[in-house]
Coordinates of C-alpha atoms and ligand atoms in Angstrom, one line a residue:
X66 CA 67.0 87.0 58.1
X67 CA 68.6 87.9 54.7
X68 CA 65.7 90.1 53.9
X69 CA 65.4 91.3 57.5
X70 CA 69.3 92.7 57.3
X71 CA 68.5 95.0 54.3
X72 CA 66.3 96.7 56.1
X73 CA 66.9 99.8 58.5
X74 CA 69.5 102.5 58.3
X75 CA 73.3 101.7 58.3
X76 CA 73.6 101.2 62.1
X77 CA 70.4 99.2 63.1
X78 CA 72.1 97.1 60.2
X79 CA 75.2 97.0 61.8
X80 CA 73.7 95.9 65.0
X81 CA 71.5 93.6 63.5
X82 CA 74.4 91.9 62.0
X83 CA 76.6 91.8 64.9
X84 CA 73.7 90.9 67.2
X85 CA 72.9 87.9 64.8
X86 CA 76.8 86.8 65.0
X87 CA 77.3 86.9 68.7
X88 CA 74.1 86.6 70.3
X89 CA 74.0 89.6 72.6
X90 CA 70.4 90.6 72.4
X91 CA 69.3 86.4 73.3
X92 CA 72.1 86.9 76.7
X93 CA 71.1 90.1 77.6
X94 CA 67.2 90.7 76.9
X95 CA 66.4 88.0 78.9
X96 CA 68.5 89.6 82.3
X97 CA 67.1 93.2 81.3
X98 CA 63.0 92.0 80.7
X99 CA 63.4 89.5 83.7
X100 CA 59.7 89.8 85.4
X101 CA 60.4 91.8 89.4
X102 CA 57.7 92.5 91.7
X103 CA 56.7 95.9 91.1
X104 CA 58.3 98.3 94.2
X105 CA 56.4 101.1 93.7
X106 CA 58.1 104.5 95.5
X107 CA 59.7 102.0 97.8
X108 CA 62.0 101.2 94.7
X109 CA 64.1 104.1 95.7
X110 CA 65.4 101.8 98.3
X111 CA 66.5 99.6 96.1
X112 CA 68.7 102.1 94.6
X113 CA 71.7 101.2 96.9
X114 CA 72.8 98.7 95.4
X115 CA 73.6 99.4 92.2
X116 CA 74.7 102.8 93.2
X117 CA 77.7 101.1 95.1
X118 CA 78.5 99.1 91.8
X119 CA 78.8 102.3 90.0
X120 CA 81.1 103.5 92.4
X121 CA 83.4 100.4 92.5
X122 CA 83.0 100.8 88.4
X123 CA 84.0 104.6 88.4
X124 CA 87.1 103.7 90.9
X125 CA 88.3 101.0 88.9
X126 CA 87.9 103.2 86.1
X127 CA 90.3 106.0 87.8
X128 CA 92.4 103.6 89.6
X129 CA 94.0 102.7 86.1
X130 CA 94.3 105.6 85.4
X131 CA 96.3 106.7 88.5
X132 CA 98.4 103.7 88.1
X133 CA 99.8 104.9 85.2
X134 CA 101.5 107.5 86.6
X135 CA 102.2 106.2 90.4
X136 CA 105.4 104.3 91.3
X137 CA 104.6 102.2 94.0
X138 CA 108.3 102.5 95.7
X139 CA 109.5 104.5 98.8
X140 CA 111.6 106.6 96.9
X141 CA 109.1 107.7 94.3
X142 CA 105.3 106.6 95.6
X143 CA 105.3 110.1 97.7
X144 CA 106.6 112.8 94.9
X145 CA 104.8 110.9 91.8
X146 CA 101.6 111.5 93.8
X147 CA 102.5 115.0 94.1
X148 CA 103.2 115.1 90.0
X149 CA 99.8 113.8 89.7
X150 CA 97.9 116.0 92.1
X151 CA 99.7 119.1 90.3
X152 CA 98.2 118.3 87.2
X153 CA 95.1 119.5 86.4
X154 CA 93.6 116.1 85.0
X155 CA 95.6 114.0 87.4
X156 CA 94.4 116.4 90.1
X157 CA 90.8 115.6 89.5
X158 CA 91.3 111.9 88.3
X159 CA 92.6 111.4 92.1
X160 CA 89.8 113.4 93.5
X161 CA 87.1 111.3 91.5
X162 CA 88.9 108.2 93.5
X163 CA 88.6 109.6 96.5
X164 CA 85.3 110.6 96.3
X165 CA 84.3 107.4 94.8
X166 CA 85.7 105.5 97.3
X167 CA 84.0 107.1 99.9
X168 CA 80.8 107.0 98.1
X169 CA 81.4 103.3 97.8
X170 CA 81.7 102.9 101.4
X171 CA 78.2 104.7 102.4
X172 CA 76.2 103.2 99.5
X173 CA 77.3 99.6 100.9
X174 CA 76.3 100.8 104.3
X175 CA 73.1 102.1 103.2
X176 CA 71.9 99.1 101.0
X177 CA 73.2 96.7 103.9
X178 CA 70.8 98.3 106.4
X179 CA 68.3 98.6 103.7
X180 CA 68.8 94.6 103.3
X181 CA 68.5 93.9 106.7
X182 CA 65.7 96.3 107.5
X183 CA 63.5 94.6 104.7
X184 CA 64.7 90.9 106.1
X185 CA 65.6 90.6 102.3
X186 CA 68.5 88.7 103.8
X187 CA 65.8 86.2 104.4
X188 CA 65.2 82.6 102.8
X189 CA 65.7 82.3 99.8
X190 CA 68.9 84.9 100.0
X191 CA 70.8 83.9 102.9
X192 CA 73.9 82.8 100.5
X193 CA 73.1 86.4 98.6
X194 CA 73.7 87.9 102.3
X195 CA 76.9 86.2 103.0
X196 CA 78.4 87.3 99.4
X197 CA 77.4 90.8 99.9
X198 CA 79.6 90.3 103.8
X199 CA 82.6 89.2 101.5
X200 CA 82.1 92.7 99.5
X201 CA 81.8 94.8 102.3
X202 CA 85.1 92.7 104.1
X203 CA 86.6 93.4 100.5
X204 CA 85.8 97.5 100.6
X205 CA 87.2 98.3 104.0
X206 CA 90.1 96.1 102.8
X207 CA 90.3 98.5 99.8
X208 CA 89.7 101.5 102.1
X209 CA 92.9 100.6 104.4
X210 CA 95.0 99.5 101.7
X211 CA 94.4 102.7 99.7
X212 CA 95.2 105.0 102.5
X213 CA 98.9 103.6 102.9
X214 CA 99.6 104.2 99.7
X215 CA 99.1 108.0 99.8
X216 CA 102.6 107.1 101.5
X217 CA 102.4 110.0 103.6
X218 CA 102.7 110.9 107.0
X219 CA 99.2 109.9 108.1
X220 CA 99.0 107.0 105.9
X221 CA 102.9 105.8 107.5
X222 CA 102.6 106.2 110.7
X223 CA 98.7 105.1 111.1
X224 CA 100.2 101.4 109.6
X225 CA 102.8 101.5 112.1
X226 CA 100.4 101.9 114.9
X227 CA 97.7 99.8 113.8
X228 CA 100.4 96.9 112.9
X229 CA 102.0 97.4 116.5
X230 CA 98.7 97.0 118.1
X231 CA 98.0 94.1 115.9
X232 CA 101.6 92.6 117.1
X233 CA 100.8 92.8 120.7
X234 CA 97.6 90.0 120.3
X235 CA 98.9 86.7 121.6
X236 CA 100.0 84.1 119.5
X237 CA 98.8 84.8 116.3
X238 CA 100.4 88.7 116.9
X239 CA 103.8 88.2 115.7
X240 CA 102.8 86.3 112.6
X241 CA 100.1 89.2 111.8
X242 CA 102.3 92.2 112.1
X243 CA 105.2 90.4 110.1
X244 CA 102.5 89.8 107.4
X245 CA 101.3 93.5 107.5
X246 CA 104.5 94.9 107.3
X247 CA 106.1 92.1 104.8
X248 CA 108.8 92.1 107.4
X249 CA 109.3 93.8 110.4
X250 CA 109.2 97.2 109.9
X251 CA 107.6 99.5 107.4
X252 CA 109.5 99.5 104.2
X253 CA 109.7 99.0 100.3
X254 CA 108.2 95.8 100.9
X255 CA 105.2 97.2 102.8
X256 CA 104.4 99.2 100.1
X257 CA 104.6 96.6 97.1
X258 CA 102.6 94.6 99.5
X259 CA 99.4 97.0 100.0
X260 CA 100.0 97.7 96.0
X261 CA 99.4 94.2 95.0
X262 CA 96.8 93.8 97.3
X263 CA 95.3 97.2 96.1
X264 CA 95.3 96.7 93.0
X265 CA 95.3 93.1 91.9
X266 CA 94.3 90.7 94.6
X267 CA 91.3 92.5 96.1
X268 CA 89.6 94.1 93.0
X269 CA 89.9 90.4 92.0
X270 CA 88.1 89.3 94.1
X271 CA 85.5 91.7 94.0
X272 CA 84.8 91.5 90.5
X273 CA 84.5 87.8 91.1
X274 CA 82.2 87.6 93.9
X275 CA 80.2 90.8 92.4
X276 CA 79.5 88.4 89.4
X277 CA 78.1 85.7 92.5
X278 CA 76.1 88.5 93.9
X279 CA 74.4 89.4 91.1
X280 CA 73.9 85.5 89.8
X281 CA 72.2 85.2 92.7
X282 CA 70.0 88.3 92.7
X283 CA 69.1 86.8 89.2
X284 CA 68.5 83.4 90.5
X285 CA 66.5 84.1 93.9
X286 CA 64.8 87.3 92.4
X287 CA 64.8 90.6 93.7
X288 CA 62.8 90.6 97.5
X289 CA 59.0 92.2 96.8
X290 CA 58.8 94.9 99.4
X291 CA 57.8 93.1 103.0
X292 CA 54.3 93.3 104.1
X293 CA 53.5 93.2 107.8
X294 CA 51.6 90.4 108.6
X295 CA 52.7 88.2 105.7
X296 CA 55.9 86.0 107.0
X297 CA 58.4 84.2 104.9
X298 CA 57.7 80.4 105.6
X299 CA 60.6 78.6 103.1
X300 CA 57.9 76.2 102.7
X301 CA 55.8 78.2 100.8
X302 CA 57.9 81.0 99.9
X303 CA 59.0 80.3 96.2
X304 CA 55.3 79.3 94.7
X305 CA 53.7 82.8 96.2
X306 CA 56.9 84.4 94.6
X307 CA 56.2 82.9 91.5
X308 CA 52.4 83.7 91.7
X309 CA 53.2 87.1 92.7
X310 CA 55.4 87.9 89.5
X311 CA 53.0 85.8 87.5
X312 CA 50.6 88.4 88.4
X313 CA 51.9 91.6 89.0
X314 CA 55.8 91.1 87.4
X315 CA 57.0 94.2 85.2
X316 CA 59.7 93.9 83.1
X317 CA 63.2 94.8 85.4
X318 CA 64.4 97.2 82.4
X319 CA 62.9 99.9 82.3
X320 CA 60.2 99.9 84.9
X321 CA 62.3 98.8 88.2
X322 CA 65.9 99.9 86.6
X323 CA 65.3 103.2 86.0
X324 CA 65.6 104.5 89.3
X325 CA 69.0 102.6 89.8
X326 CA 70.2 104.4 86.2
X327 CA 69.1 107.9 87.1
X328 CA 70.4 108.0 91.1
X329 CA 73.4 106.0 89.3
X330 CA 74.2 108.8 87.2
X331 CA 73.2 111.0 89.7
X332 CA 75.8 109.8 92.0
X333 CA 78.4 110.0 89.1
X334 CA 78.1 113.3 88.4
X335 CA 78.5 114.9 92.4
X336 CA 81.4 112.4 92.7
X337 CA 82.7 114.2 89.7
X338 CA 81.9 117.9 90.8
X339 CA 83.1 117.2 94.7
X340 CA 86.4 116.3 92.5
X341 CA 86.5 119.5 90.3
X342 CA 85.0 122.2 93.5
X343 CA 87.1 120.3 96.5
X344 CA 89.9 118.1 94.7
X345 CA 91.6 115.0 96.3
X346 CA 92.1 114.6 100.0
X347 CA 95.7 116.7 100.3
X348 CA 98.8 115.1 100.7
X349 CA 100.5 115.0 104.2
X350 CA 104.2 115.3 104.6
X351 CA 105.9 113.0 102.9
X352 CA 106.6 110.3 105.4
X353 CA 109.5 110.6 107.8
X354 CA 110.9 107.3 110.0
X355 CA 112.9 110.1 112.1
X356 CA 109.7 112.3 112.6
X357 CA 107.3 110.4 115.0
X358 CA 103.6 111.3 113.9
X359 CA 102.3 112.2 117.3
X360 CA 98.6 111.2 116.3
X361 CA 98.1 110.0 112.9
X362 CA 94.4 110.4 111.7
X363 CA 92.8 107.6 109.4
X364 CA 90.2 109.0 106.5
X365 CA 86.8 109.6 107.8
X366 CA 85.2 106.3 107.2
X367 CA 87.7 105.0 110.0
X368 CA 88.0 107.6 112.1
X369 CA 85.0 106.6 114.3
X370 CA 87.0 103.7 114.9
X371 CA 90.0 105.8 116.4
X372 CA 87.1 107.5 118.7
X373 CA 86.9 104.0 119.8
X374 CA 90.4 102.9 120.5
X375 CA 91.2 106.1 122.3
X376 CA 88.2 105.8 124.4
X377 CA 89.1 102.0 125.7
X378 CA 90.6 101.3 129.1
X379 CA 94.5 100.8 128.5
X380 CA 95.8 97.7 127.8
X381 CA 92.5 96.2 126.1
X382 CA 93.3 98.4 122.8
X383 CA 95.6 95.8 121.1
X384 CA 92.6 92.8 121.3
X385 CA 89.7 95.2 120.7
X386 CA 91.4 96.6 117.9
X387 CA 91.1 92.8 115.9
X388 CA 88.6 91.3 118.2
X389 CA 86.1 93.9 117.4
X390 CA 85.7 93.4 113.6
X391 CA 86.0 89.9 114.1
X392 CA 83.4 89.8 116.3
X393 CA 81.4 92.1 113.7
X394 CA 82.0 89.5 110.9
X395 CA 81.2 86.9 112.7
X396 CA 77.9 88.2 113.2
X397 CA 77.5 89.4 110.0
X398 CA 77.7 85.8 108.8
X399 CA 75.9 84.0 111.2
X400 CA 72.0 86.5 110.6
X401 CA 70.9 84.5 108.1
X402 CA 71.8 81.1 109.6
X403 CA 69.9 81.8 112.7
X404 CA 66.9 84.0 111.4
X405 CA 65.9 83.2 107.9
X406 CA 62.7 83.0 108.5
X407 CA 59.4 85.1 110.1
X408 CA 58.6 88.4 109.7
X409 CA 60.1 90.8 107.1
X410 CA 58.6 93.9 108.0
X411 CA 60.1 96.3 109.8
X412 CA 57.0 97.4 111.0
X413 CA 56.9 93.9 112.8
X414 CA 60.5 93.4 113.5
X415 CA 61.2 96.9 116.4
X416 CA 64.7 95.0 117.6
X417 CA 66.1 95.0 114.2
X418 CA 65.1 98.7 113.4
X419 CA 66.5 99.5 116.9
X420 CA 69.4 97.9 116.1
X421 CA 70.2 100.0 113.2
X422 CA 69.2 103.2 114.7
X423 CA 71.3 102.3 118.1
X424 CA 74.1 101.3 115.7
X425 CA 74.0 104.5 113.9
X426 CA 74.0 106.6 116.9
X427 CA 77.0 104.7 118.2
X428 CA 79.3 105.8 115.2
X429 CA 78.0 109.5 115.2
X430 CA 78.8 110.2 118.4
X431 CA 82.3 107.8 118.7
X432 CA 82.8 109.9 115.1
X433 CA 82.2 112.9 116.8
X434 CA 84.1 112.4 119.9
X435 CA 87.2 111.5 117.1
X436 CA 86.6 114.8 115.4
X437 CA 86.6 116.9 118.8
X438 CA 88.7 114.1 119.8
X439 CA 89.9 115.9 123.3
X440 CA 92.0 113.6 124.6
X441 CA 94.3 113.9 120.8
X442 CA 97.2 116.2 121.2
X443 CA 97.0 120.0 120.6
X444 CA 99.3 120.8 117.5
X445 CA 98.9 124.7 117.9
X446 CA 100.6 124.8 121.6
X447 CA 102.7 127.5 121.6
X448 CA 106.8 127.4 123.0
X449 CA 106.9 128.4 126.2
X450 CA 108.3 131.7 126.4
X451 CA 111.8 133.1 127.9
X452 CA 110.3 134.3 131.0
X453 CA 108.6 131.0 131.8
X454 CA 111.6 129.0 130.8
X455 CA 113.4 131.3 133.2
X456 CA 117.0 131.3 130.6
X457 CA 116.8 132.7 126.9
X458 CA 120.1 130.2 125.8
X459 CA 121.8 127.1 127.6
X460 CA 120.8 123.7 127.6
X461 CA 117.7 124.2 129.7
X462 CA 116.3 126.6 127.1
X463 CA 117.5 124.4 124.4
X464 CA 115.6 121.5 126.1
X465 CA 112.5 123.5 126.3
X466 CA 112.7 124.2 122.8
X467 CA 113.6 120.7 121.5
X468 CA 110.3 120.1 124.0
X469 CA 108.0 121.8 121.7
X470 CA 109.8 120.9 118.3
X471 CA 109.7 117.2 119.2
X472 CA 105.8 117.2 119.5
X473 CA 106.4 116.4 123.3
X474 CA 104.2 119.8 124.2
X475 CA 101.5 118.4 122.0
X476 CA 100.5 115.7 124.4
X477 CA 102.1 116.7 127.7
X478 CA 101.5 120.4 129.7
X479 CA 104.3 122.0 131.3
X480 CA 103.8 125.0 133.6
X481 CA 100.3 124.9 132.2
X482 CA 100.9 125.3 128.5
X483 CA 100.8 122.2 126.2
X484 CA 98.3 119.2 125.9
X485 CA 96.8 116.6 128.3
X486 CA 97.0 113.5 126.7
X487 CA 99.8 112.3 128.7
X488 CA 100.8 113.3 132.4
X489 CA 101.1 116.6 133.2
X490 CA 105.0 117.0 133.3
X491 CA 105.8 119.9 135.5
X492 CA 106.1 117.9 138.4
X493 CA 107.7 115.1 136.4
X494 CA 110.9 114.6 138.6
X495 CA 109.0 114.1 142.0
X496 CA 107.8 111.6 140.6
X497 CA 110.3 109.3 138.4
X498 CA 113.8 108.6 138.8
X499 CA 115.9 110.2 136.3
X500 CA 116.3 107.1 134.6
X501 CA 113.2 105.9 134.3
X502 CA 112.4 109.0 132.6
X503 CA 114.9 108.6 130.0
X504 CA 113.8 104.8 130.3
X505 CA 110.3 106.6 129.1
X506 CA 111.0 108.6 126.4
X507 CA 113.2 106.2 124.7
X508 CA 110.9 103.1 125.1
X509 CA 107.9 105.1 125.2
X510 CA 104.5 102.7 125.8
X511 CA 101.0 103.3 127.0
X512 CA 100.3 105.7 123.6
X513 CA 103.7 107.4 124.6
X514 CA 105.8 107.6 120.9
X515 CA 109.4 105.5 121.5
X516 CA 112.1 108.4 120.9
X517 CA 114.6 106.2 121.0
X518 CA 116.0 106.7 117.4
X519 CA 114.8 110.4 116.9
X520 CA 116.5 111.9 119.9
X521 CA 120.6 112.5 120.0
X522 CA 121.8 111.9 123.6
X523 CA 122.5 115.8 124.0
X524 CA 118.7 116.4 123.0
X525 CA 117.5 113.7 125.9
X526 CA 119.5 115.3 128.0
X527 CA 118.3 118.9 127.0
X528 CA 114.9 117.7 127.4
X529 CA 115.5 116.0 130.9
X530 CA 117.6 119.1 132.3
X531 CA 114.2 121.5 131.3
X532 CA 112.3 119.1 132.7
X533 CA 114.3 119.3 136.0
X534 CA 114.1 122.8 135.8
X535 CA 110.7 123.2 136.4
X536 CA 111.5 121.8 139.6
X537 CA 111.2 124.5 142.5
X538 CA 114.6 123.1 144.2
Ligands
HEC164 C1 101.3 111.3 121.4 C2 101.4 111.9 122.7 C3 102.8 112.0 123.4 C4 103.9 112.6 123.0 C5 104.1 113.3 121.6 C6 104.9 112.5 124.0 N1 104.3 111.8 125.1 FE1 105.2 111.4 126.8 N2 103.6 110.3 127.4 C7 102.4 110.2 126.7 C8 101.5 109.4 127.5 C9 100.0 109.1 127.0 C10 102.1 109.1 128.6 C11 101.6 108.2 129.8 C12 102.0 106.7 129.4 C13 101.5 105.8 130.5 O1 100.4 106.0 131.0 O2 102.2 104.8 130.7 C14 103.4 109.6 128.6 C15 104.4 109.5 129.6 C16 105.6 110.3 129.6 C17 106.5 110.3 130.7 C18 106.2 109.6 132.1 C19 105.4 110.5 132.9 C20 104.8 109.9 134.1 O3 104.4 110.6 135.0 O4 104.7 108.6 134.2 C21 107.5 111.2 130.4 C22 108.7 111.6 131.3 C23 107.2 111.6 129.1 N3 106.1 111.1 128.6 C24 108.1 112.5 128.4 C25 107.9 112.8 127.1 C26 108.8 113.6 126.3 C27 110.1 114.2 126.8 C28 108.3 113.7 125.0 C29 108.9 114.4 123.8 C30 110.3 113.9 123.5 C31 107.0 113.0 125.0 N4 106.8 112.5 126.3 C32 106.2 113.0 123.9 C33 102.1 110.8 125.5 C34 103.0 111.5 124.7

C-alpha cells in the first residue's frame, strides 16, 4: 500500500488516500459492477426510473434554494414569490421547479406503466411494487401541497373547494377538512401547514422510502426483459435468475447505466431550457377572501381530474372526489397480491396492455374536456350594454353592472349574453321567490359560489332589482 500511494499524479494520490481511509470504492464498486441481465435496446425502458430520481434530485436541489427567499406567511408568501420571480436567477430557479415537478410526475407515470406492462411487479418484487405506490402517493402529495403555496388565487380558492368537498363525506368529513385547513377556514395556519408538509414531512419520507426502493431493486435484481412463453413460477424463479446472470450478466455501470446517465442528463438540461425560454408558471392574483374565484383551475397534472368532477351527476362529487383515489390506491396495492405470478409478457398479457391504453385514453380526453372545459364559466362575457339594460344610471343599471363585476355573468346568461354553467337567469323571477333568490346567492350550493360575505346588502338588492327587470311585467 505504502509503495502503491507514491505512485500516480497528485489526485489519483489523493483519492487513493482517501479511498483507503473511508472505504468508498469497497461500498460503491460493488453496487456499480453488480451483474444485470443484459436489456439490449429495450433498456431504454428502463430509463424511467432513474429519470424520475433526477427529477426529485434537481427539485430538492431548487426547492432550497427557493426556500431561502419565500416566507411561508399570508402576509408575505404572495409578494416574496413575486421578489423571486422578478429576479432573473430566482425567476429561473422557480421555473427549474416547476418544470421538474412536472417532469417528476410523467416519468413516475411512465416507469409505473413500464413496470406493470413488463409484470416486473411480479414475484420476486411485489414489496418493490408497493414502495414505488408509497412514492407515487408521496408525489401527488407534493404536487397538491406545492400548488397552495403559490398562495395565489388559483392555488386559494382550489383548497377551499377541494377541502369543502372533502367536508361534505360523512363521518370522517369534518375531521378531514379541519385537518386540511388546520382549522376551519383557510388561514396562516393552512399555509404553515402545507409548508411543513412541503418541505419537511413528505420529502422525508421520500428520501426514506427511495433508499427502500432502490435496496430492493439491489436485492431482487433488476427484471430481465419478459419473454412470451416463459412464465414466472416463484418456485423456480430465483435459480433461472441466477443462471441467467451467471451467463449473460454485464456489469450494471457502464453497460446497463449508461442509458439512465445520458436520458438523465438529457432530461436535466430541457427542464433547464423550458425554465430559461418559458419561465415559471405565472402568478395569479394574489389571493383575495372577498373575491370569490369563480372557477379555480389546478396545474395540468390535475386538471384531468377537474374534467372529472365537473362531469359527475350532482351530489356524487363530494365522495368521488376521495373515493376515487382511494379506490385507485387500493388497487394499486392489492396487483401484486393477487397476480404475482404467470405470464410477463405483454405480448401474452392483452387485458393489462388494454388497461393501460383504455386508462390513457380516459385522461386525454377527461383532460381535454377540462381544457375546452364548456360547462366552466366564460371570463370574456361582455357587460350588457345600456340599451339592453334598458337605464344608463339607477340601481337597476348599477345591479347589472355589479352583475358582471361580481363574476355572476361568467356562469349565468341574461338576455342571452353571459355563460351557461348555471341557469339561465332571465327568467329568474318566474321562477323563485324573491327570497329564495337572495337565499341563493348568499348560501350559494350546487357549484353556485356563497356571496354572502362579498355582497353589501345595497349590492344584493341592485342585483335582485336587475334581475327583476328583465322581467316583461
Ligand atoms: C361559478 C359559477 C357561478 C357564479 C359565479 C354565480 N352562479 Fe349563480 N348559480 C350557479 C349554478 C351552477 C347554479 C345552479 C345551482 C343548482 O343547481 O342548485 C346557480 C344558481 C343561481 C340562482 C338560482 C337559479 C335557479 O333557477 O334556481 C340564482 C338566482 C343565482 N345563481 C344568482 C347568481 C348571482 C346573482 C350571482 C352573482 C352574484 C351568481 N349567481 C354567480 C353558478 C354560478
Amino acid at each position: 500500500m505504502a509503495v502503491e500511494a507514491k505512485r500516480g499524479n497528485i489526485f489519483t494520490r489523493a483519492w487513493r488516500a482517501f479511498d483507503d481511509r473511508t472505504g468508498t470504492s469497497k461500498l460503491v464498486g460493488p453496487m456499480l459492477k453488480h451483474p444485470v441481465p443484459p436489456t439490449g435496446r429495450i433498456g431504454w425502458a428502463y430509463v424511467f426510473g432513474t429519470a424520475t430520481l433526477f427529477s426529485f434530485i434537481t427539485l430538492v436541489a431548487t426547492g432550497t434554494v427557493l426556500a431561502t427567499a419565500y416566507i411561508p406567511a399570508t402576509s408575505d408568501a404572495y409578494n416574496s414569490l413575486q421578489f423571486i420571480t422578478n429576479d432573473t436567477f430566482g425567476h429561473v430557479v422557480r421555473g427549474i421547479h416547476y418544470f421538474a415537478a412536472s417532469s417528476m410526475i410523467i416519468m413516475i407515470g411512465l416507469h409505473m406503466i413500464r413496470v406493470f406492462l413488463m409484470g416486473s411487479y411480479k414475484f420476486p418484487r411485489e414489496v418493490n411494487w408497493l414502495t414505488g405506490v408509497v412514492l407515487f402517493a408521496l408525489t401527488l402529495a407534493m404536487a397538491f401541497t406545492g400548488q397552495l403555496l403559490r398562495w395565489d388565487q388559483d392555488g386559494f380558492w382550489g383548497l377551499v373547494v377541494a377541502a369543502e368537498q372533502a367536508g361534505r363525506l360523512p363521518f370522517i368529513g369534518h375531521a378531514l377538512a379541519h385537518f386540511i385547513f388546520a382549522g376551519d377556514t383557510v388561514s396562516g395556519a393552512t399555509l404553515s401547514r402545507f409548508y411543513a408538509f412541503h418541505v419537511f414531512f413528505f420529502p422525508a419520507l421520500i428520501f426514506a422510502t427511495v433508499a427502500l426502493h432502490l435496496y430492493l431493486v439491489i436485492h431482487d435484481g433488476i427484471s430481465e426483459p419478459p419473454t412470451a412463453g416463459d412464465p414466472v413460477n416463484p418456485k423456480t424463479y430465483r435459480a433461472r435468475y441466477e443462471a441467467l446472470l451467471e451467463r449473460k450478466g454485464v456489469p450494471f455501470w457502464p453497460d446497463a447505466a449508461w442509458r439512465d446517465a445520458i436520458f438523465g442528463v438529457v432530461l436535466i438540461l430541457t427542464i433547464v431550457l423550458l425554465a430559461i425560454i418559458f419561465g415559471p408558471k405565472e402568478l395569479g392574483k394574489p389571493p383575495d377572501p372577498s373575491i370569490v374565484q369563480a372557477y379555480p383551475r389546478p396545474d395540468w397534472y390535475f386538471l384531468w381530474y377537474f374534467g372529472v368532477l365537473a362531469l359527475l351527476p350532482k351530489g356524487t362529487e363530494s365522495y368521488v372526489i376521495i373515493l376515487a383515489p382511494v379506490l385507485l390506491f387500493v388497487m394499486l396495492f392489492a396487483l401484486p397480491l393477487f397476480s404475482n405470478k404467470g405470464e410477463r409478457s405483454p405480448k401474452r398479457r392483452p387485458w393489462a396492455v388494454g388497461f393501460v391504453i383504455l386508462t390513457l385514453i380516459m385522461i386525454g380526453t377527461l383532460w381535454q374536456v377540462a381544457v375546452r372545459a364548456p360547462w366552466s364559466p366564460h371570463f370574456e362575457v361582455q357587460p350588457l350594454s345600456a340599451q339592453v339594460i334598458g337605464a344608463s344610471s339607477g340601481q337597476v343599471y348599477d345591479g347589472a353592472q355589479l352583475f358582471n363585476s361580481k363574476g355572476c355573468q361568467y356562469c349565468h346568461a341574461v338576455n342571452g349574453q353571459g355563460g351557461d354553467r348555471g341557469p339561465n337567469l332571465t327568467n329568474v323571477t318566474n321562477r323563485l321567490t324573491q327570497d329564495a333568490i337572495t337565499i341563493r346567492i348568499l348560501n350559494g350550493g350546487g357549484n353556485m359560489p356563497a356571496y354572502g360575505g362579498n355582497l353589501t346588502p345595497d349590492e344584493l338588492n341592485a342585483i335582485i332589482a336587475f334581475l327583476k327587470s328583465r322581467q316583461p311585467s
